[in-house]
Short mmCIF file of C-alpha atoms and ligand atoms in Angstrom, two decimals:
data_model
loop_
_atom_site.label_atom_id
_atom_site.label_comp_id
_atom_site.label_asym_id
_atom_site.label_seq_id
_atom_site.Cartn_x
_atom_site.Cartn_y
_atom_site.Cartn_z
CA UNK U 1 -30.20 15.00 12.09
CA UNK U 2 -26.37 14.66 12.09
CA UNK U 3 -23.73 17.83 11.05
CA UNK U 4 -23.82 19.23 7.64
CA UNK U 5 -20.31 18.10 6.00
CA UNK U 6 -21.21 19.97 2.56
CA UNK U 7 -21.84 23.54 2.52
CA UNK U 8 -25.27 24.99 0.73
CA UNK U 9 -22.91 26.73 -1.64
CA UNK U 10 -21.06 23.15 -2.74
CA UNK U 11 -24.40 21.63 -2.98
CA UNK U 12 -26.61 24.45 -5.09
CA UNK U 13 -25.36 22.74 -8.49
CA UNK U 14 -27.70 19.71 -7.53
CA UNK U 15 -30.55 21.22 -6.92
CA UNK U 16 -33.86 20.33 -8.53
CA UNK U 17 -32.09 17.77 -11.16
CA UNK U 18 -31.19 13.98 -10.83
CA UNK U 19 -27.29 14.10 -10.15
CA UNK U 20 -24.55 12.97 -12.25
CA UNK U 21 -22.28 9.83 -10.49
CA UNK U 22 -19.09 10.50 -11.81
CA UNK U 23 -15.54 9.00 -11.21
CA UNK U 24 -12.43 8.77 -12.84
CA UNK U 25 -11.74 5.70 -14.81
CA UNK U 26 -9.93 3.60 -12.60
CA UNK U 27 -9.40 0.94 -9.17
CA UNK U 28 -13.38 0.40 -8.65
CA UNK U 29 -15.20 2.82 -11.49
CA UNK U 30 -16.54 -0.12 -13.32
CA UNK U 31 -18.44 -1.32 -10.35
CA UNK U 32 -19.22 2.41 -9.09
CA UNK U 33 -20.86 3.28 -12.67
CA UNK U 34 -22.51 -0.52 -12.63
CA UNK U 35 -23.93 0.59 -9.12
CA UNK U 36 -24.97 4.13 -10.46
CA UNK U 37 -26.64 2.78 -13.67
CA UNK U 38 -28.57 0.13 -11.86
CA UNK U 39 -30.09 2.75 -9.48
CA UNK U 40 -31.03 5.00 -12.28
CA UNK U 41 -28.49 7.78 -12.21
CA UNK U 42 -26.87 8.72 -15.61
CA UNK U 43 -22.73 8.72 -15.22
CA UNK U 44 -19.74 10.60 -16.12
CA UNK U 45 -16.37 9.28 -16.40
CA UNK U 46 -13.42 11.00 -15.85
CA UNK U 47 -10.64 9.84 -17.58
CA UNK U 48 -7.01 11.01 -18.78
CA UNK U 49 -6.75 11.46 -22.97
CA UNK U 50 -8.67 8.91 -25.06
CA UNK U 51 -11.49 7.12 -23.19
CA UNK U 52 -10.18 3.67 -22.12
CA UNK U 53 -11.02 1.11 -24.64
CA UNK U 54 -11.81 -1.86 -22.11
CA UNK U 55 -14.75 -0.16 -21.19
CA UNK U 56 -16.32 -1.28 -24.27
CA UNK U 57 -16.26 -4.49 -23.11
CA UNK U 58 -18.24 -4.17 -19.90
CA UNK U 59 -21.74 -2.52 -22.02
CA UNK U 60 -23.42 -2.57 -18.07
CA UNK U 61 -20.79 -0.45 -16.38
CA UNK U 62 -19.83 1.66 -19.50
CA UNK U 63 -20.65 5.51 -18.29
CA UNK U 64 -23.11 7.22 -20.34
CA UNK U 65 -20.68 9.97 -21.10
CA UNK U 66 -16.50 10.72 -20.61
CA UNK U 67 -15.11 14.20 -19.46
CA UNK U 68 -11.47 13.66 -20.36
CA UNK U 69 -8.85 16.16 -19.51
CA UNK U 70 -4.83 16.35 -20.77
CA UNK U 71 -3.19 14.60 -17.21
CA UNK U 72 -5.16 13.80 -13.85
CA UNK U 73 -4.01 17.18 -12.64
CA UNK U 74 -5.41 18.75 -14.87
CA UNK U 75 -9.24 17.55 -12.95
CA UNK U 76 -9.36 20.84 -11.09
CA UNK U 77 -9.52 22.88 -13.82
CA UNK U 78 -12.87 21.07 -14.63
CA UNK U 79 -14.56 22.06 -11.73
CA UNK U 80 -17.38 24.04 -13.48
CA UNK U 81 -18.04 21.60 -16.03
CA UNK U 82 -18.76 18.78 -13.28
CA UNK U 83 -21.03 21.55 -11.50
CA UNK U 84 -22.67 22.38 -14.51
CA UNK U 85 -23.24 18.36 -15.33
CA UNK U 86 -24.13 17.98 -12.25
CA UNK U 87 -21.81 15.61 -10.98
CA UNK U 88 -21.51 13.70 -7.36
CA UNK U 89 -17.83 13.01 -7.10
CA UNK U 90 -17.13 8.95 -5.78
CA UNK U 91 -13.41 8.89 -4.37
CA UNK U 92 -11.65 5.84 -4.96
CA UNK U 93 -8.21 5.48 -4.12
CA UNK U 94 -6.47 5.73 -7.51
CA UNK U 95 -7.91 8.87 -8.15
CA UNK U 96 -7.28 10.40 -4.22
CA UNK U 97 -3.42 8.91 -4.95
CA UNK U 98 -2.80 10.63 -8.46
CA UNK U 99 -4.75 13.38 -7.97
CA UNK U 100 -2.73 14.31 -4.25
CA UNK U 101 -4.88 14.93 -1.24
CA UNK U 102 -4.61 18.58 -1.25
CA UNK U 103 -5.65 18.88 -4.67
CA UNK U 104 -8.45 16.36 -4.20
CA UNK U 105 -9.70 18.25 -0.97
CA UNK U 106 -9.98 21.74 -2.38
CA UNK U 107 -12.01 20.60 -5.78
CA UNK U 108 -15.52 22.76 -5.31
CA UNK U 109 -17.53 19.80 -6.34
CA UNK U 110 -19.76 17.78 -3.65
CA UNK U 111 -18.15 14.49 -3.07
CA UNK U 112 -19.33 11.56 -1.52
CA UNK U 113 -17.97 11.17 2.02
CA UNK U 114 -16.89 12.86 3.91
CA UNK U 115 -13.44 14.93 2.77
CA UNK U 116 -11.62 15.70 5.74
CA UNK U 117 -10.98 11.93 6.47
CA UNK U 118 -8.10 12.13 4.45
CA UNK U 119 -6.39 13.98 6.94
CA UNK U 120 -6.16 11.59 9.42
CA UNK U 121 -5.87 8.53 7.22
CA UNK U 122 -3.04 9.98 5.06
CA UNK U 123 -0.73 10.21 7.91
CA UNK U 124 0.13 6.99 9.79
CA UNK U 125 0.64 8.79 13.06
CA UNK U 126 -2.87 10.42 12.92
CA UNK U 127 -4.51 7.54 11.55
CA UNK U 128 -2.87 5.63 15.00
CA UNK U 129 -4.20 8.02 17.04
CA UNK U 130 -7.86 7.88 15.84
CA UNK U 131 -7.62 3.88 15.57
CA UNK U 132 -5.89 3.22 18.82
CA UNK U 133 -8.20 6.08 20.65
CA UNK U 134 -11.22 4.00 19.03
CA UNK U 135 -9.93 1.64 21.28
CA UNK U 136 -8.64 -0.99 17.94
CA UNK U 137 -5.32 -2.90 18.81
CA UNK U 138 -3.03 -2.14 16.09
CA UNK U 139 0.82 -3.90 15.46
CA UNK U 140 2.87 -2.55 18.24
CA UNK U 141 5.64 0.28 16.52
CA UNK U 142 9.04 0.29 17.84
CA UNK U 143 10.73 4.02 18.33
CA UNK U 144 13.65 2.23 19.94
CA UNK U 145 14.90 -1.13 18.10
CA UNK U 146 16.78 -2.30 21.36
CA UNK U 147 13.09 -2.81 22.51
CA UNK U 148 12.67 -5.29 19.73
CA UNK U 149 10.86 -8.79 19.85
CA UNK U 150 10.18 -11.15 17.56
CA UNK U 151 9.46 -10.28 13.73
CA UNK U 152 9.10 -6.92 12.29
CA UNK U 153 8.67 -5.05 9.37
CA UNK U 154 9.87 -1.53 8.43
CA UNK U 155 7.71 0.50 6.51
CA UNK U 156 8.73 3.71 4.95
CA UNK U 157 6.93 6.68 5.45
CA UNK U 158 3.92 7.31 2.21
CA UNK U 159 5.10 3.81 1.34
CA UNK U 160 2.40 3.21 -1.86
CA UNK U 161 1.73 -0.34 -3.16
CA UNK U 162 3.91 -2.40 -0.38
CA UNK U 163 6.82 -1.77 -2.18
CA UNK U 164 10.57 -1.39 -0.34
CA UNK U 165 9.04 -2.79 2.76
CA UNK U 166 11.73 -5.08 4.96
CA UNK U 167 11.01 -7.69 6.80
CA UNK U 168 13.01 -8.84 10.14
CA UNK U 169 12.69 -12.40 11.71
CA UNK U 170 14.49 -10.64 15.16
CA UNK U 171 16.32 -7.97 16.22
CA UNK U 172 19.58 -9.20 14.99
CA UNK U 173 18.09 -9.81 11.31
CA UNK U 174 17.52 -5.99 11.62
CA UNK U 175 21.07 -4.79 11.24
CA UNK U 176 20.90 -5.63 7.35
CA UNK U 177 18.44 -3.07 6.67
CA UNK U 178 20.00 0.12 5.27
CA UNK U 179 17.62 2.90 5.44
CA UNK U 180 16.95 5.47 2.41
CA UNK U 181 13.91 7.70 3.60
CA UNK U 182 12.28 8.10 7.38
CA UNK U 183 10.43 4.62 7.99
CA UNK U 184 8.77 2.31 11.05
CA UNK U 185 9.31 -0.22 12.49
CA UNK U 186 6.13 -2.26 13.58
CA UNK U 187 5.45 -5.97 14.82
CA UNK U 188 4.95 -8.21 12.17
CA UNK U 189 1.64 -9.96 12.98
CA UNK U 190 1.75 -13.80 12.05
CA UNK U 191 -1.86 -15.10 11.76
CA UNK U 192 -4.64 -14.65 8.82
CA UNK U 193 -5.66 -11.32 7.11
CA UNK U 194 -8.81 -9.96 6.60
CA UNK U 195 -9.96 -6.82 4.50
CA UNK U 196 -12.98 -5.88 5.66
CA UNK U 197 -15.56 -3.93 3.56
CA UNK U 198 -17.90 -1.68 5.58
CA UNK U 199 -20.60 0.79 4.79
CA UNK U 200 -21.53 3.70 7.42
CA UNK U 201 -24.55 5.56 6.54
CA UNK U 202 -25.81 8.16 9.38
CA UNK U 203 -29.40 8.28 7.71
CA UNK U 204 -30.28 4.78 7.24
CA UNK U 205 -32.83 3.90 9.90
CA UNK U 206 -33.00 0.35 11.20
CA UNK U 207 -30.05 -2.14 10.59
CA UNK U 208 -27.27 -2.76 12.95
CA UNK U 209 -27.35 0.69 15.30
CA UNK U 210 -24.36 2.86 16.03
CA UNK U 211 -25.52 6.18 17.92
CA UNK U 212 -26.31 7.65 14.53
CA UNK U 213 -27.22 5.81 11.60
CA UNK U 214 -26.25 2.19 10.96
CA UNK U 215 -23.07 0.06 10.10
CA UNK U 216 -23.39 -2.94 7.01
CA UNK U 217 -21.01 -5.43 6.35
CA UNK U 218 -20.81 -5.73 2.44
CA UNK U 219 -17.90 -8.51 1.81
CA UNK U 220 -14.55 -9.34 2.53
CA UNK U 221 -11.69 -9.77 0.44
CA UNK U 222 -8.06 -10.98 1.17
CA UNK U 223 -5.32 -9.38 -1.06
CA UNK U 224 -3.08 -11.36 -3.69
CA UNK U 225 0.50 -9.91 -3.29
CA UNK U 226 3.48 -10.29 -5.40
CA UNK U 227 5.67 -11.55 -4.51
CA UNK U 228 5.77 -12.68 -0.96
CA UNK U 229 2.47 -14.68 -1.37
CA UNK U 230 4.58 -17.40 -3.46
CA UNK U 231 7.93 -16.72 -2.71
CA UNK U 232 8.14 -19.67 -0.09
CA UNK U 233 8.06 -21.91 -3.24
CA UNK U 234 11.46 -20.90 -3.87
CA UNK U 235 13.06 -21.85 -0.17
CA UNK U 236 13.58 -20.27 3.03
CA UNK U 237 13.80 -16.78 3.15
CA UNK U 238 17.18 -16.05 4.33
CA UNK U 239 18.39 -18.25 1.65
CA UNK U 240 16.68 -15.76 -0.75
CA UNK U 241 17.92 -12.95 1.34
CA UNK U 242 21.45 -13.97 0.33
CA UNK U 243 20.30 -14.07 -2.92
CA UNK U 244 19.54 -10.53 -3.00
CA UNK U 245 15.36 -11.51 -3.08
CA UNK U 246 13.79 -9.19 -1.44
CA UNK U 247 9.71 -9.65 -0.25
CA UNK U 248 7.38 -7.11 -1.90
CA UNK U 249 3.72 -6.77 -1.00
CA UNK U 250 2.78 -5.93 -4.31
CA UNK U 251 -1.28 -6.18 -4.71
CA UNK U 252 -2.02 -7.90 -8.19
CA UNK U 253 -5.61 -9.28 -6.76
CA UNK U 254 -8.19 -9.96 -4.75
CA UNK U 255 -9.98 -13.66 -3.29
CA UNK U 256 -12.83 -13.73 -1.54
CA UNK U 257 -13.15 -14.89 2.29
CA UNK U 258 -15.22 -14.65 4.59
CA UNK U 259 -14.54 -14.29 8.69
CA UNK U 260 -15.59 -17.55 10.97
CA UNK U 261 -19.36 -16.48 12.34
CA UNK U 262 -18.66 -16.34 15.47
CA UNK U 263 -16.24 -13.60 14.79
CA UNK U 264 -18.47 -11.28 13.43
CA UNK U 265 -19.50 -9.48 16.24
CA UNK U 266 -16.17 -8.74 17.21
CA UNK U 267 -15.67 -7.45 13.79
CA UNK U 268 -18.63 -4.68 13.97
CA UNK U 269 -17.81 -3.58 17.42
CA UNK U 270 -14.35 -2.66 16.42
CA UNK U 271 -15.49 -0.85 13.32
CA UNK U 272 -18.35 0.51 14.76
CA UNK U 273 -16.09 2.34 17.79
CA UNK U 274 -14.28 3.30 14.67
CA UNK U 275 -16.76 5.23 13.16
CA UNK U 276 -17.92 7.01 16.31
CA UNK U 277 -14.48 8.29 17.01
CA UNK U 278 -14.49 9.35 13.55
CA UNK U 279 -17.41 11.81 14.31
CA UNK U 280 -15.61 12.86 17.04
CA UNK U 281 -12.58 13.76 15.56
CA UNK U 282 -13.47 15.30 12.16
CA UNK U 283 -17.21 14.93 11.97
CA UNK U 284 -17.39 11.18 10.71
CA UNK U 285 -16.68 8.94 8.15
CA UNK U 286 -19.59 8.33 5.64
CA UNK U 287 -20.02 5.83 3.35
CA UNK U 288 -17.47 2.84 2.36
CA UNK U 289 -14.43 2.14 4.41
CA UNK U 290 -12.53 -1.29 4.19
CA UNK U 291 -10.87 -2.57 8.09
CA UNK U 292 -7.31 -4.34 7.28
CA UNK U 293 -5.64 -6.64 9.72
CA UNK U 294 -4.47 -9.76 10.54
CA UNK U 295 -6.67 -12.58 12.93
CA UNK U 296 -4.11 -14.00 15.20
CA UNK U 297 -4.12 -17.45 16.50
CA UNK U 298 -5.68 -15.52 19.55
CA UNK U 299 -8.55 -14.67 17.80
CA UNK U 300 -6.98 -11.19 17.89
CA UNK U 301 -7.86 -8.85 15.20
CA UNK U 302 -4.80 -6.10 14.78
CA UNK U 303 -5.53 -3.42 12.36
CA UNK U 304 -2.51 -2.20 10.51
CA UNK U 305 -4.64 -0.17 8.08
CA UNK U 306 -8.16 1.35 7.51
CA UNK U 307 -8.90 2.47 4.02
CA UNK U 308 -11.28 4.99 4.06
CA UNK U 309 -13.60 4.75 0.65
CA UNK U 310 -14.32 1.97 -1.64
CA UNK U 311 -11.46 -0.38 -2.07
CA UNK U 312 -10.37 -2.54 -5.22
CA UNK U 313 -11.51 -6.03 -3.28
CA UNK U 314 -15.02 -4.79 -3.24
CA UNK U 315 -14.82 -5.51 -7.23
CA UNK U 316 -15.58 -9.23 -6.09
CA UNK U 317 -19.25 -8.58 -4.86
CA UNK U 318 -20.60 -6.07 -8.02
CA UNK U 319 -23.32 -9.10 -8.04
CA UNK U 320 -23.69 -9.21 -4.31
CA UNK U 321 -21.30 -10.86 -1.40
CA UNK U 322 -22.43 -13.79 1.22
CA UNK U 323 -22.72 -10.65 3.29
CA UNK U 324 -24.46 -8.10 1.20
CA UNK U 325 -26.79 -10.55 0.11
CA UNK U 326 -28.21 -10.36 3.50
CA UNK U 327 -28.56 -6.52 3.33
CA UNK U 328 -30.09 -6.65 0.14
CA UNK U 329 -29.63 -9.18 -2.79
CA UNK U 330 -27.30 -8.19 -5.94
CA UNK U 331 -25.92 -5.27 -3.19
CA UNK U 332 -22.08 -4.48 -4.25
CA UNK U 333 -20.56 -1.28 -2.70
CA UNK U 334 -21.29 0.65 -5.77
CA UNK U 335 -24.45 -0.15 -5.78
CA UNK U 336 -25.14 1.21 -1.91
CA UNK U 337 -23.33 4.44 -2.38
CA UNK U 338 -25.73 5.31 -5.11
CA UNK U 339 -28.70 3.89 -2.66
CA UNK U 340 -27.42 6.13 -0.09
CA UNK U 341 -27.73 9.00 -3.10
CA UNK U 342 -31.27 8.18 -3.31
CA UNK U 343 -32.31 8.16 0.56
CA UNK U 344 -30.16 11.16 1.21
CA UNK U 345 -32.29 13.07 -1.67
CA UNK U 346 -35.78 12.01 -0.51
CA UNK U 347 -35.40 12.57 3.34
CA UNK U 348 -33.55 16.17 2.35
CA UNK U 349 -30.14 14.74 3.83
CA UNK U 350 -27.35 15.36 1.08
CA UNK U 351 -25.64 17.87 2.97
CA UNK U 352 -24.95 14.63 5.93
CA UNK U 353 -23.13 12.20 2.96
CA UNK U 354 -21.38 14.83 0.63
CA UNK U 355 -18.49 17.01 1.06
P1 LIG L 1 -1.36 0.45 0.34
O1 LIG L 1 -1.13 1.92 0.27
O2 LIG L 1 -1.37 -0.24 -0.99
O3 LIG L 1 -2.54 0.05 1.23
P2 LIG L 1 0.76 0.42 2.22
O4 LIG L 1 2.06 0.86 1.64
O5 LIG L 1 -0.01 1.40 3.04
O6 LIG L 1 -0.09 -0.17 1.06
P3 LIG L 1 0.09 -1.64 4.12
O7 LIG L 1 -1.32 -1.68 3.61
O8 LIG L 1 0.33 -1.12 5.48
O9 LIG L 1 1.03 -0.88 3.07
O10 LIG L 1 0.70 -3.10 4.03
C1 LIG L 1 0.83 -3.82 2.79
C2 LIG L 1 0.80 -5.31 3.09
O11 LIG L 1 1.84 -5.68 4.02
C3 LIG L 1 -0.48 -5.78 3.77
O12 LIG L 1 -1.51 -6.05 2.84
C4 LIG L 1 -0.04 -7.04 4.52
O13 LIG L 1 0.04 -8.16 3.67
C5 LIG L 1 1.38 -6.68 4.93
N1 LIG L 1 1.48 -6.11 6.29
C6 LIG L 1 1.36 -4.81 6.61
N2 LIG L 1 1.55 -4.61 7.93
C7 LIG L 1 1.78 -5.83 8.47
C8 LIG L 1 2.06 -6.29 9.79
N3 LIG L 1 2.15 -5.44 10.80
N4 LIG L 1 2.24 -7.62 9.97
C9 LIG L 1 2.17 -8.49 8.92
N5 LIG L 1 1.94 -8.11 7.65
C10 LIG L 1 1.73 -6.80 7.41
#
């Protein structure tokens, strides 16, 4: 048995009933409530005024019933109406990002995962610390910019959506950048990316093995951005730099790829270390998590990011990935959280995947 994350307390409003999944309607919730329905839990959606009409559309991933409060704030203040419905809470990251992680951390509802990741993955330095002690090789940072080789990009500090990023071919090509907040400077790594979606259940017995529980691979996505992704069409980029065009990393979508075999293994050893430092550290992250970096030509993978619940790319796979489909068939990631529900209920283990 692994360490309780949820108190008895959090988890006495679930006892003896079939649990609510609820989420707020956003990012992934489509594919969470999809997931939920198909495994036979009823579903709440949380959303802000009027319910959002496109739902109608989508009769398989429409929840059974909406909780809608005035502004997202405003979620809090519905804490004993989610304990009274019973609700399990699924994170995604609009709702962690407009709710604010302080507010999100003190709601008194259980939640699936494990809370206090959001510590260390809402502050870069941290999240370094836990990725590089993992033993992951991440873009090198620069404190000094004399120390400076080869192309960069500066990153400013709670930087949300790739926006205001700057990107350096040298040193030199540095001295154009005018600061307006506290920022970093890291190595820009040329190669391929690679968003990799994980699942980390510490009750699942069998499957690939980590010292407790088991690690799945459940797809990979690469991420559409706007509008560096097409703005070599319109010439080189210092000629655009003149121009006053600046790159933005904008995410509009997602495509589907998936990593050269051979590959693989290098892939679950690095997010596997991951997720046993993580247990270290703060007493592990459960459930999804999604692995972002870039393959060099090396066959290097550098992480410059770890996303720490379900991500938007998952929204690929809500029939099943070339991965997932060897875990189970028609598997997405909403889908396994509310599989992991269903184990953690009948083995007695809720306590080891909510918060
Ligand atoms: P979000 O919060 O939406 O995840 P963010 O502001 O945290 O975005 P990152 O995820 O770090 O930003 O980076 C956004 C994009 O910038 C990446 O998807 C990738 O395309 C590019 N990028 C980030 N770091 C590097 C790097 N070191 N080298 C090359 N490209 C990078």
């Amino acid at each position: 048995m692994g360490l309780p994350l949820a108190s008895e307390a959090r988890l006495a409003c679930l006892e003896n009933r079939t649990p609510t999944i609820a989420t707020l309607c956003s990012h992934s919730s489509l594919q969470i409530f999809h997931g939920a329905r198909t495994e036979g839990y009823p579903t709440l959606g949380l959303c802000v005024g009027a319910p959002p009409k496109f739902y109608d559309a989508f009769p398989l991933a429409r929840p059974d019933r909406f909780l809608s409060v005035p502004t997202v704030k405003d979620l809090p203040g519905a804490t004993e109406r989610l304990r009274e419905a019973g609700a399990i809470i699924v994170p995604h990251g609009s709702f962690v990002e407009y709710l604010g992680p302080e507010a999100f951390t003190s709601m008194n509802v259980p939640v699936f995962g494990n809370r206090a990741v959001l510590g260390w993955e809402s502050d870069r330095r941290k999240e370094r610390d836990w990725l590089e002690s993992a033993g992951a090789t991440m873009p090198k940072l620069y404190e000094d910019p004399r120390e400076i080789e080869g192309p960069v990009i500066v990153k400013y500090y709670g930087a949300k959506g790739g926006k205001g990023f700057f990107l350096a071919k040298n040193r030199e090509a540095l001295d154009e950048f005018r600061p307006t907040g506290p920022y970093v400077i890291q190595e820009y790594v040329v190669g391929t990316r690679y968003y990799m979606h994980f699942f980390y259940s510490p009750i699942t017995e069998g499957g690939y093995r980590l010292e407790h529980g088991a690690l799945e691979l459940l797809g990979m996505d690469r991420r559409d951005e706007a509008n560096i992704d097409e703005l070599y069409k319109l010439g080189a980029q210092e000629e655009l730099h003149r121009a006053g065009l600046r790159p933005t990393f904008v995410v509009t979508g997602n495509v589907p790829v998936i990593l050269r075999e051979s590959l693989l293994p290098k892939a679950f050893e690095i997010a596997g270390r991951i997720v046993e430092r993580s247990i270290e550290l703060f007493g592990g992250m459960v459930g999804p998590f999604c692995l972002e970096g870039i393959m060099t030509e090396d066959l290097e993978f550098k992480v410059f990011e770890i996303s720490t619940r379900i991500v938007a790319g998952t929204n690929l796979f809500i029939s099943g990935s070339p991965y997932s489909d060897l875990v189970a068939p028609g598997l997405s990631t909403g889908r396994r959280i509310a599989r992991e529900v269903t184990l953690a209920r009948a083995t007695g283990r809720l306590s080891e995947i909510l918060s």
